[in-house]
Coordinates of C-alpha atoms and ligand atoms in Angstrom, one line a residue:
X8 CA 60.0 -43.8 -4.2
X9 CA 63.6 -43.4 -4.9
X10 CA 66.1 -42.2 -2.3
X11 CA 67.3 -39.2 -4.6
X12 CA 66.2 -36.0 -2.5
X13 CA 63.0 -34.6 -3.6
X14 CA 63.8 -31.6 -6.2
X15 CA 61.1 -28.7 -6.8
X16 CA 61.4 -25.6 -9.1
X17 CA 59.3 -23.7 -6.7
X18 CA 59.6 -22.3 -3.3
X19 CA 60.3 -25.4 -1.4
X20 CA 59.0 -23.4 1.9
X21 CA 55.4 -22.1 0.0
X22 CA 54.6 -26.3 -0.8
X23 CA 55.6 -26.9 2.5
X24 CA 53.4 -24.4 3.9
X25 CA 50.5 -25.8 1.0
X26 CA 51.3 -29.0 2.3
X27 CA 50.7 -27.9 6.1
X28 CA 47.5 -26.3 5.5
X29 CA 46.0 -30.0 3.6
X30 CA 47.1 -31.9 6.3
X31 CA 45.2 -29.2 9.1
X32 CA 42.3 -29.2 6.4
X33 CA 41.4 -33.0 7.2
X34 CA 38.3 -33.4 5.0
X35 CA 38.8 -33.0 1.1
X36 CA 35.6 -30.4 1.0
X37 CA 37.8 -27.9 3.3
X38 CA 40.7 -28.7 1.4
X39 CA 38.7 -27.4 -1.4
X40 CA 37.4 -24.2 0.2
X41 CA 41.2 -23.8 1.2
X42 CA 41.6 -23.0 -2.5
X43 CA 38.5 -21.0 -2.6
X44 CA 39.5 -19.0 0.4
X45 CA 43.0 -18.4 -1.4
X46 CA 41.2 -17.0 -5.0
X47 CA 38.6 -14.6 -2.4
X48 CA 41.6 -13.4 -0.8
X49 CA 43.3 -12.5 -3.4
X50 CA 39.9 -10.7 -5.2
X51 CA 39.9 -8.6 -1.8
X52 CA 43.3 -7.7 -2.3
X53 CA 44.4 -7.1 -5.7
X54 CA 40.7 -6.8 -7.2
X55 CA 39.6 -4.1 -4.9
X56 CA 42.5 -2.5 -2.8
X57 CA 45.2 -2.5 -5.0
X58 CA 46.5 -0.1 -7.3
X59 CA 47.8 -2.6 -10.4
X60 CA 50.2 -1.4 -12.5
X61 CA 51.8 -4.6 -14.4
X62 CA 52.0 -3.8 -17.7
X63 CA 51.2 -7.8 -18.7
X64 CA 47.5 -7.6 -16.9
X65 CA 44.1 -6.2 -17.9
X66 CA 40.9 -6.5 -16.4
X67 CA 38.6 -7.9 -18.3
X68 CA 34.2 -6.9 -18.8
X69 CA 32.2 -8.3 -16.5
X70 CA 30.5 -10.4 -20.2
X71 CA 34.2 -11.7 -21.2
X72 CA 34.2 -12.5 -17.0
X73 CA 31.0 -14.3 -17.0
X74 CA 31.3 -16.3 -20.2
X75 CA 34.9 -17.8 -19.2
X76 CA 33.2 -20.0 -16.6
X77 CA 30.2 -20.7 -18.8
X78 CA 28.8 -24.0 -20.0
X79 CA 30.3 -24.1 -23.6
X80 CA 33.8 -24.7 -21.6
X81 CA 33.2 -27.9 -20.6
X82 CA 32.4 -28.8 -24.1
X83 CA 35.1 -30.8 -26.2
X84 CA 35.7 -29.5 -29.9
X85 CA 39.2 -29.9 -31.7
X86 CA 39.8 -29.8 -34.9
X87 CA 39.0 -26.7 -37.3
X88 CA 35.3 -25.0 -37.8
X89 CA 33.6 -27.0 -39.6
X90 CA 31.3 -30.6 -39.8
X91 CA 34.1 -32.5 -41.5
X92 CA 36.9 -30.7 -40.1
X93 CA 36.0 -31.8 -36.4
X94 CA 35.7 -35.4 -34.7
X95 CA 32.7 -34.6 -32.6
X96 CA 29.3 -34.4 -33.4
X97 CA 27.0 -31.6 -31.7
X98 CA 29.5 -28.8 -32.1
X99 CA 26.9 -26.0 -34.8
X100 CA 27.0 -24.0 -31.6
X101 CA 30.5 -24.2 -31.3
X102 CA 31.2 -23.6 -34.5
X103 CA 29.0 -20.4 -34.2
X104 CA 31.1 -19.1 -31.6
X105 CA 34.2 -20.3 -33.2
X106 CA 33.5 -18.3 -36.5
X107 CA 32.7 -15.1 -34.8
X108 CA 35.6 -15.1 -33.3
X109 CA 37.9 -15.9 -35.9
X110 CA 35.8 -13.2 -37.8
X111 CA 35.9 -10.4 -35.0
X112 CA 39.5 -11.1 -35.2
X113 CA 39.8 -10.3 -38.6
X114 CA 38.0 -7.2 -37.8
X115 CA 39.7 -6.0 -34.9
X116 CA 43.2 -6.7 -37.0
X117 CA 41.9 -5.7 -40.1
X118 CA 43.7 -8.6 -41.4
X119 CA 42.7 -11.4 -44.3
X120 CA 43.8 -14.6 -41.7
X121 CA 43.6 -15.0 -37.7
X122 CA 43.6 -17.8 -35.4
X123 CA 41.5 -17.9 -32.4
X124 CA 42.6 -21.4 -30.3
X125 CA 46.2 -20.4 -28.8
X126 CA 46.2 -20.9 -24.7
X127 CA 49.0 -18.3 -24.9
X128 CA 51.2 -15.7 -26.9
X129 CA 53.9 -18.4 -26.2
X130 CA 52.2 -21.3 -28.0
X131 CA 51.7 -18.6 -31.1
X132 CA 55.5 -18.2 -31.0
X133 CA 55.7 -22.0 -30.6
X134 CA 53.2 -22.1 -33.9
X135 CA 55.5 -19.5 -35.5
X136 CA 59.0 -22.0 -34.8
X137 CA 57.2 -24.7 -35.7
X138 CA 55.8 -24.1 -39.4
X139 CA 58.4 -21.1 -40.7
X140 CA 61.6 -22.6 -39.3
X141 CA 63.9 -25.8 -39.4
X142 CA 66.4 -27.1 -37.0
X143 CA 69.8 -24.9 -37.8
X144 CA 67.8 -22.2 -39.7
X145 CA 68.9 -18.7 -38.1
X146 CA 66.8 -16.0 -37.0
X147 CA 67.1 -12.9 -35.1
X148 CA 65.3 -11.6 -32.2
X149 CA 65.2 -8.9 -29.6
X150 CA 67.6 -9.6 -26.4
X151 CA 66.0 -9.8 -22.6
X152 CA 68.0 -6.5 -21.8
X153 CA 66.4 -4.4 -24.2
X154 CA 63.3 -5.7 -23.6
X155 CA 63.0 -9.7 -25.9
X156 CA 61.0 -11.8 -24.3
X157 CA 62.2 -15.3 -23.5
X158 CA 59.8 -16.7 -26.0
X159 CA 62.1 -15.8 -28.8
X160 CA 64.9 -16.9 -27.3
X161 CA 67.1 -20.1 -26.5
X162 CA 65.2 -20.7 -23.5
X163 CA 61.9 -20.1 -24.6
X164 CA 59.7 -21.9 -28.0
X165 CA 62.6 -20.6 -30.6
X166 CA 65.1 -22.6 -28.4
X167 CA 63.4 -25.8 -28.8
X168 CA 63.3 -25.8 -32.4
X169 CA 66.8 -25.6 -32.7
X170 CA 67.5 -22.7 -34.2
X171 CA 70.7 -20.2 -34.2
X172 CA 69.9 -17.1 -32.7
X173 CA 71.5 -13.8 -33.5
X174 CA 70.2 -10.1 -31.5
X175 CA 68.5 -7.6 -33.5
X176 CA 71.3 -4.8 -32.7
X177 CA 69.6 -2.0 -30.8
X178 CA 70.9 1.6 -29.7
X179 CA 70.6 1.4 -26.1
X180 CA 70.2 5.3 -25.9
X181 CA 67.1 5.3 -28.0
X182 CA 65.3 2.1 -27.0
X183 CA 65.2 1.8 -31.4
X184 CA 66.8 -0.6 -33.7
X185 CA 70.2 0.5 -34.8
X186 CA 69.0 -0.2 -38.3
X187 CA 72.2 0.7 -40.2
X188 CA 73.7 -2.2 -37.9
X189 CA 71.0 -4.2 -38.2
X190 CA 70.9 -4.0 -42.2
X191 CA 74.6 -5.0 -42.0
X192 CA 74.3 -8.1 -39.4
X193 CA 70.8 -9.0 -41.5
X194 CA 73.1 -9.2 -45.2
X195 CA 75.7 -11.0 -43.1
X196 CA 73.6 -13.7 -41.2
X197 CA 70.5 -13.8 -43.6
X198 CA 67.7 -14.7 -41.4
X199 CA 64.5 -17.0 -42.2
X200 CA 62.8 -15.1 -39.3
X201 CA 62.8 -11.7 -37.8
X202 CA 60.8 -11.8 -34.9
X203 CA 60.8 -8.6 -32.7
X204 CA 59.1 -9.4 -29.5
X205 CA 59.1 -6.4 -26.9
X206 CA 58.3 -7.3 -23.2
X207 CA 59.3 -4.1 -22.4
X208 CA 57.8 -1.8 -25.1
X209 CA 57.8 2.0 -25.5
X210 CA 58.0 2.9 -29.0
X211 CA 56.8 1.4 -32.3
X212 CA 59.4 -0.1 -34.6
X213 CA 60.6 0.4 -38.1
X214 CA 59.3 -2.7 -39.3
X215 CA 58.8 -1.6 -43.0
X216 CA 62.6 -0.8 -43.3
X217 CA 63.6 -4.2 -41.4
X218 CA 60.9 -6.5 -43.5
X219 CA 62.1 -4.8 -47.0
X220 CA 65.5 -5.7 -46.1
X221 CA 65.1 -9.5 -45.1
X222 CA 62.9 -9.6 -48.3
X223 CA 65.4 -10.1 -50.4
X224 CA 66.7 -13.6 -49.3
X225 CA 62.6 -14.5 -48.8
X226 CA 63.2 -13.7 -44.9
X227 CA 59.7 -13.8 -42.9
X228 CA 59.0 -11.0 -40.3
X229 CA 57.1 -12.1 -37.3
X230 CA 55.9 -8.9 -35.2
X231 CA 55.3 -10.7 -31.4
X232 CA 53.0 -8.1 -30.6
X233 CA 51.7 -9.8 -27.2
X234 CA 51.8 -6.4 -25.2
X235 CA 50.7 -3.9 -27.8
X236 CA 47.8 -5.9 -29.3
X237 CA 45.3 -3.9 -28.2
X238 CA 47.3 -0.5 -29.3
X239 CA 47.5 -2.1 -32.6
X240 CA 43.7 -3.6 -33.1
X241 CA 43.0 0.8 -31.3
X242 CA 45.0 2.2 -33.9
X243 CA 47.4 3.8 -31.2
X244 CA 50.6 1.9 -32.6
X245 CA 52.1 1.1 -35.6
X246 CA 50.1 -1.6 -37.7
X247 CA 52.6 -4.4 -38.4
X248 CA 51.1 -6.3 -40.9
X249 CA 50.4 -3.1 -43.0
X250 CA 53.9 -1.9 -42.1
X251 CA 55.3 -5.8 -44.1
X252 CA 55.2 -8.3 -41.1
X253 CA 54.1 -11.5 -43.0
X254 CA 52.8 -12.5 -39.1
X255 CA 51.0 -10.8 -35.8
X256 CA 50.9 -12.8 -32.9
X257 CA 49.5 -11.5 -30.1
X258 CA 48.5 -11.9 -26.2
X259 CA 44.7 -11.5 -25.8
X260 CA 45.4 -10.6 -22.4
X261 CA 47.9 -7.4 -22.3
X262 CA 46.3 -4.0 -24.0
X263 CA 43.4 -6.2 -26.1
X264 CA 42.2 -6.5 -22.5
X265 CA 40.3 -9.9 -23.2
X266 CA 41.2 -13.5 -21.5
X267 CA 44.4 -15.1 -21.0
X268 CA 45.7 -16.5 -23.9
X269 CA 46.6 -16.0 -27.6
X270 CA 45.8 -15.1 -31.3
X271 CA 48.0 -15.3 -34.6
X272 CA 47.2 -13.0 -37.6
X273 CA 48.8 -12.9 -40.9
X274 CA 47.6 -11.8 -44.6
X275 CA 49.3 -13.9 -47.1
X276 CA 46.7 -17.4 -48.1
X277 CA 50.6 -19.5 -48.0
X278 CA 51.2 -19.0 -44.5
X279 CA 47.5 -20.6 -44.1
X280 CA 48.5 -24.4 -44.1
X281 CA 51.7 -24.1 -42.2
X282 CA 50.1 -22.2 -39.6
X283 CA 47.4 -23.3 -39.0
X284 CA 48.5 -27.1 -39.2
X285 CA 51.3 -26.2 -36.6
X286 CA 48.1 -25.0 -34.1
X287 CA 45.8 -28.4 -35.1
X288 CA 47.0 -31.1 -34.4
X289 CA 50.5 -29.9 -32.7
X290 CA 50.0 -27.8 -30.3
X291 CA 46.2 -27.3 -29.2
X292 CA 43.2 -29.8 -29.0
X293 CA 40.4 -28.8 -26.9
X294 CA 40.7 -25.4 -26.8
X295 CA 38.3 -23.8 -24.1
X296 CA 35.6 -22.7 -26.1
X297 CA 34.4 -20.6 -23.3
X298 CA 38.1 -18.9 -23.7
X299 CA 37.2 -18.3 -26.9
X300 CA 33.8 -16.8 -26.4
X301 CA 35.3 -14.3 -24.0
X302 CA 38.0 -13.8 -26.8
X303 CA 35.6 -12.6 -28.9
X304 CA 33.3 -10.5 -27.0
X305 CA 36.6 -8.8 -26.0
X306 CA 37.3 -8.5 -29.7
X307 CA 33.6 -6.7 -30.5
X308 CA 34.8 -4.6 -27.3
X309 CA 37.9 -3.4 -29.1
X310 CA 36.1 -2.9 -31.8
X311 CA 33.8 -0.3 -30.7
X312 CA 35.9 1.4 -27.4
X313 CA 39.5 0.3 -28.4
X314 CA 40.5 3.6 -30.5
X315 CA 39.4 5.6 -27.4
X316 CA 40.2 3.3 -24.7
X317 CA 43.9 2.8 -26.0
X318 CA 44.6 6.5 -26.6
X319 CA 43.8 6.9 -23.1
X320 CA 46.0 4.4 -22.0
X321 CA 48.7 6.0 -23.9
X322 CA 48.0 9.7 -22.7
X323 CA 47.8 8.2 -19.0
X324 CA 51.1 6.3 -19.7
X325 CA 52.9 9.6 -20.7
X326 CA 51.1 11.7 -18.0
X327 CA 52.7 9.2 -15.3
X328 CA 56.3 9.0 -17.0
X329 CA 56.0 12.9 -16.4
X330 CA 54.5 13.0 -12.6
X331 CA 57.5 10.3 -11.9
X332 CA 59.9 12.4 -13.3
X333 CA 58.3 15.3 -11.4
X334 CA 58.8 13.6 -8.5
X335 CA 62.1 12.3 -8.7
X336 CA 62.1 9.3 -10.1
X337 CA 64.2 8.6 -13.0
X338 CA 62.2 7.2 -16.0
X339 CA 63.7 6.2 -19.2
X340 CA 62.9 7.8 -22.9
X341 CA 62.4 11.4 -21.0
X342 CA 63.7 12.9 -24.1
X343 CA 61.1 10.9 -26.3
X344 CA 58.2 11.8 -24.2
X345 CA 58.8 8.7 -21.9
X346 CA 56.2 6.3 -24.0
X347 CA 53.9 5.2 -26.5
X348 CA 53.0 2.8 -25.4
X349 CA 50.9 1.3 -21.9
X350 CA 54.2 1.2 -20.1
X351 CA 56.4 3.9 -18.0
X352 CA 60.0 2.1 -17.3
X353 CA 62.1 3.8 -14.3
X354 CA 65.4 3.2 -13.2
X355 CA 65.4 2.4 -9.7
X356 CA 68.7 1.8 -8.8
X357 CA 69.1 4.2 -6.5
X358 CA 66.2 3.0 -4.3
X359 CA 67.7 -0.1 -4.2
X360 CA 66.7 -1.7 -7.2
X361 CA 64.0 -3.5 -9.0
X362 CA 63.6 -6.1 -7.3
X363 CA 63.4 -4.8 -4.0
X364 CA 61.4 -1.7 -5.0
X365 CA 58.5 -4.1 -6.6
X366 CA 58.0 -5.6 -3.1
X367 CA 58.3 -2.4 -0.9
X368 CA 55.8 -0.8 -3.4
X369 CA 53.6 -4.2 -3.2
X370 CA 53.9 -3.7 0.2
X371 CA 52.1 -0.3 0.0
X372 CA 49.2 -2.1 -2.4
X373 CA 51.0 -0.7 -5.8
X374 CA 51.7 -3.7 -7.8
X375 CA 54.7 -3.5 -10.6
X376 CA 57.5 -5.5 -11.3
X377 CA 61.2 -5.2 -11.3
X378 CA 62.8 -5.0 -15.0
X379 CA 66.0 -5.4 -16.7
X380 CA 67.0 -2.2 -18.6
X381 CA 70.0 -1.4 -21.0
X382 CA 73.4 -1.3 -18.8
X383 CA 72.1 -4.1 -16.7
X384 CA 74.3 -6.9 -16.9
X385 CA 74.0 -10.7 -17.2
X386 CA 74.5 -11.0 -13.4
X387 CA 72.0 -8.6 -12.5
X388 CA 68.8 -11.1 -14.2
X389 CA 67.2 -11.3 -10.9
X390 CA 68.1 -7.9 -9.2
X391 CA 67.9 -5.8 -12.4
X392 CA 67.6 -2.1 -11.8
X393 CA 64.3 -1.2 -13.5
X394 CA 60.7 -1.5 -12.7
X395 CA 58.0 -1.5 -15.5
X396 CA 55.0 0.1 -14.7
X397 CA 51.7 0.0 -17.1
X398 CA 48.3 1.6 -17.5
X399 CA 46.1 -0.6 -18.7
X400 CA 43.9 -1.6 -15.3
X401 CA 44.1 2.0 -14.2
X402 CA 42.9 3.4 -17.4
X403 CA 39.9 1.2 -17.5
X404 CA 39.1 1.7 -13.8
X405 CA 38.3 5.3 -15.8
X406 CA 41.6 7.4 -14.1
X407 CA 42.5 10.2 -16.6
X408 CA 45.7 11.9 -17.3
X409 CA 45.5 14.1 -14.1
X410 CA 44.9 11.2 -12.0
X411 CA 48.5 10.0 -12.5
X412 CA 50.2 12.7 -10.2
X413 CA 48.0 11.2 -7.4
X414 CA 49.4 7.6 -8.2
X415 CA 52.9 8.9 -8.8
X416 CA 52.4 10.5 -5.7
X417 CA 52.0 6.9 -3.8
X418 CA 55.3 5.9 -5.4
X419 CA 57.6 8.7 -4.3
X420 CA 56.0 8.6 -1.0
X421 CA 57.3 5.0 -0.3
X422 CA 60.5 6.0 -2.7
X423 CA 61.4 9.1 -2.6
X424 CA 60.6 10.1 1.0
X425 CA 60.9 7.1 2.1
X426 CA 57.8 7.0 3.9
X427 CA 56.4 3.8 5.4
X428 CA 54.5 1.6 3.2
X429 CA 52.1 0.5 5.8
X430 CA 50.6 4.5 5.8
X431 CA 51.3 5.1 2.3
X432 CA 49.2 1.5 2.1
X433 CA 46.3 2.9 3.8
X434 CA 46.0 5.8 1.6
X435 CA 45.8 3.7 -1.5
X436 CA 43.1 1.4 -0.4
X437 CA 40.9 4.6 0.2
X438 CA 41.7 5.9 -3.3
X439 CA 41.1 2.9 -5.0
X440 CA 38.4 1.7 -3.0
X441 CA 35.6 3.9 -4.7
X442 CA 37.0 2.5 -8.0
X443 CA 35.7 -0.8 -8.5
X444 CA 33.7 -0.2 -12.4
X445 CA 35.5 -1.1 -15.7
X446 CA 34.6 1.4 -18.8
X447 CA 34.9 0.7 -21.7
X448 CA 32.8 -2.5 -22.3
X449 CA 29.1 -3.1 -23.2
X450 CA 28.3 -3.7 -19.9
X451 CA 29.2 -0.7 -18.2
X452 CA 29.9 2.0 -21.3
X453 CA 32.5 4.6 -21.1
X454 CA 33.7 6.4 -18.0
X455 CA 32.0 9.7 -16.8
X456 CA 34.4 12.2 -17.8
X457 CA 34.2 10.7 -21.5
X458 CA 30.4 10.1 -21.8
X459 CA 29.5 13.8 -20.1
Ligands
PLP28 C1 54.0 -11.8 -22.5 C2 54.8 -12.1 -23.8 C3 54.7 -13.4 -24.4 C4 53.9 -14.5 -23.8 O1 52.5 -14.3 -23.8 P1 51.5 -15.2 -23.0 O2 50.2 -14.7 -23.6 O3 51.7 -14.9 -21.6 O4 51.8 -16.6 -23.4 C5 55.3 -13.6 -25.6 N1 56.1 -12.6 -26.1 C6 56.2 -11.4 -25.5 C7 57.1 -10.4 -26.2 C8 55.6 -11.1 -24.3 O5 55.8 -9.9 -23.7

């Protein structure tokens, strides 16, 4: 050891509290079950008492569930499909899984190309830098404000492959691109890449106008679409590749409601080798077959409840953006029928804040999270004044479109009336209590009010 003073990113007083609890542990078995203990409580919590409204999170089947701790995870096969393509014998199994998933994929994207062995959205991105872009090459991507995602940015996988980055202009009225701007910034700059990746996401975007613009210098358009993947794949959004992005990636995740991690799509046979080399052998060896499995169960899921599942989500989205409104909170886009999308953004500056607003709600067992929003400024990053809400685990806990005045209803208690969150708390554990089913899966079918 060094003398230099120990330096951790994280909250110094949460290790030393980790580290308190080890030492009181004294064997290494109930420092194990410490951990267990930790997972259970939070099951209790936010698997059964919570009412979960980040837009990022999905629940996923109780099949995609149960295969992501099955035996095929423990088994090692990098390399691509295939009994030359892979260094390990014993892998026909695998490479059954393997191809139905690739091939559910294609399905689900309708799409000629996808890519099943991403750990995340971010190490698509990464995939994206890597093979379509060179050190000093300059692309243009969506700003944090408006709703980029840092993955795109200096700070994220675009950063690291040392490329210039330039803002897709947007009109901060409309939540759109300003594409008369963007058409003049786009002849001036002349991108390789335009990737649009929307963290905060209401509206589809004119991606045939922007991609037939950058054509004409042999710019790519990437569409990040890692919170609408499952609107896409349920044909409740705009379908980017069809629309001329040369490249889908995606969160499997978000709205496609399958595990953590990633997928890449694309239809043009050149993008093939770039890609796919960037993925084998740069950024993914083993990777988690049982991920994969789940992957594409949650795939053959979309495929058969995703048109009706999404809609849903989209109907509840704009049912709550209204009962918000309704009850005084300010929510953005009123004027475009507050969403599209799985998410409801509202401004909550004037209940202190984001950041402050997230907690008092989690407080009440309403899980969002605070947001930046246009007219925040650099210095307001961690306090911004918006909080994202999304519909995704309440829409396939089987709520409809009149159950969002009831969960509007929680909010403005603890906002608007400034009612305690230890009552309002109460209240939500009894309403969400009952609900402990997810529709929309093989397992358990679709909710009541759909299949009666
Ligand atoms: C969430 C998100 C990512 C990262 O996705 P992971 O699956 O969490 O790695 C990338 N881009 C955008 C726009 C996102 O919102």
């Amino acid at each position: 050891m060094n003398n230099k003073e120990q330096f951790e990113v994280h909250d110094p007083a949460i290790l030393a509290n980790a580290r308190a609890v080890l030492d009181a542990a004294g064997t290494h078995a109930q420092m194990a079950q410490e951990v267990v203990n930790a997972v259970k409580r939070n099951e209790e919590w936010r698997g059964e008492d919570c009412i979960n409204l980040l837009a990022p999170e999905a629940p996923t089947s109780p099949t995609v569930r149960r295969l992501l701790a099955s035996e095929i995870g423990t088994r090692a096969a990098e390399g691509h499909i295939g009994r030359v393509n892979r260094w390990f014998a014993g892998t026909q199994y695998i490479d059954e899984v393997e191809s139905l998933c690739v091939e559910l994929l294609k399905k689900a994207f309708r799409c000629n190309y996808a890519d099943h062995r991403l750990m995340g959205s971010m190490i698509g991105n990464m995939a994206v830098y890597h093979s379509l872009a060179q050190p000093g090459d300059r692309v243009m991507t969506a700003a944090q404000p408006i709703g980029g995602h840092s993955s795109n940015r200096y700070g994220g996988p675009a950063g690291t492959r040392g490329v210039e980055i330039f803002d897709i202009p947007f009109d901060p009225e409309t939540l759109d691109v300003d594409l008369d701007k963007f058409e003049e910034e786009a002849q001036r700059i002349q991108p390789k890449l335009v990737v649009t990746g929307m963290s905060m996401t209401l509206f589809p975007l004119p991606v045939r106008e922007m991609s037939s613009i950058i054509k004409a210098w042999g710019g790519r358009f990437v569409f990040d679409g890692a919170h609408q993947a499952g609107l896409i794949a349920g044909h409740q959004f705009q379908d980017p590749l069809k629309e001329g992005a040369d490249i889908l990636t995606g969160s499997a995740g978000k709205t496609f409601s399958g595990p953590q991690s990633g997928m890449i799509m694309w239809n043009d046979p050149e993008l093939t080798q770039p890609i796919t080399n960037a993925i084998f052998p740069v950024l993914a060896a083993t990777h988690q077959v049982n991920r994969v499995a789940a992957l594409a169960v949650a795939a053959a899921e979309m495929l058969e409840y995703g048109d009706v599942y999404m809609e849903q989500i989209v109907k509840n989205s704009q049912a709550l953006g209204k009962a918000l409104e309704d009850r005084g909170i300010p929510v953005l886009a009123t004027n475009r029928g507050y969403s599209q999308t799985h998410q409801v953004i509202a401004d909550v500056g004037e209940f202190g804040g984001g950041l402050e607003v997230a907690h008092r709600l989690a407080e009440a067992n309403v899980i969002t999270n605070k947001n930046l929003i246009p007219g925040d400024k650099p210095e307001d990053w961690d306090r911004p004044s918006g909080l994202r809400m999304g519909t995704i685990e309440v829409t396939r806990l089987g709520l409809m479109e009149n159950h969002m005045a009831d969960i509007a209803e929680f909010l403005a208690r603890v906002l608007a009336n400034g009612e305690s969150t230890s009552s309002v708390r109460k209240d939500v554990e009894a309403y969400r209590r009952p609900l402990q089913t997810f529709y929309y899966n093989f397992d358990n079918g679709w909710p009541q009010s759909i299949s009666s």
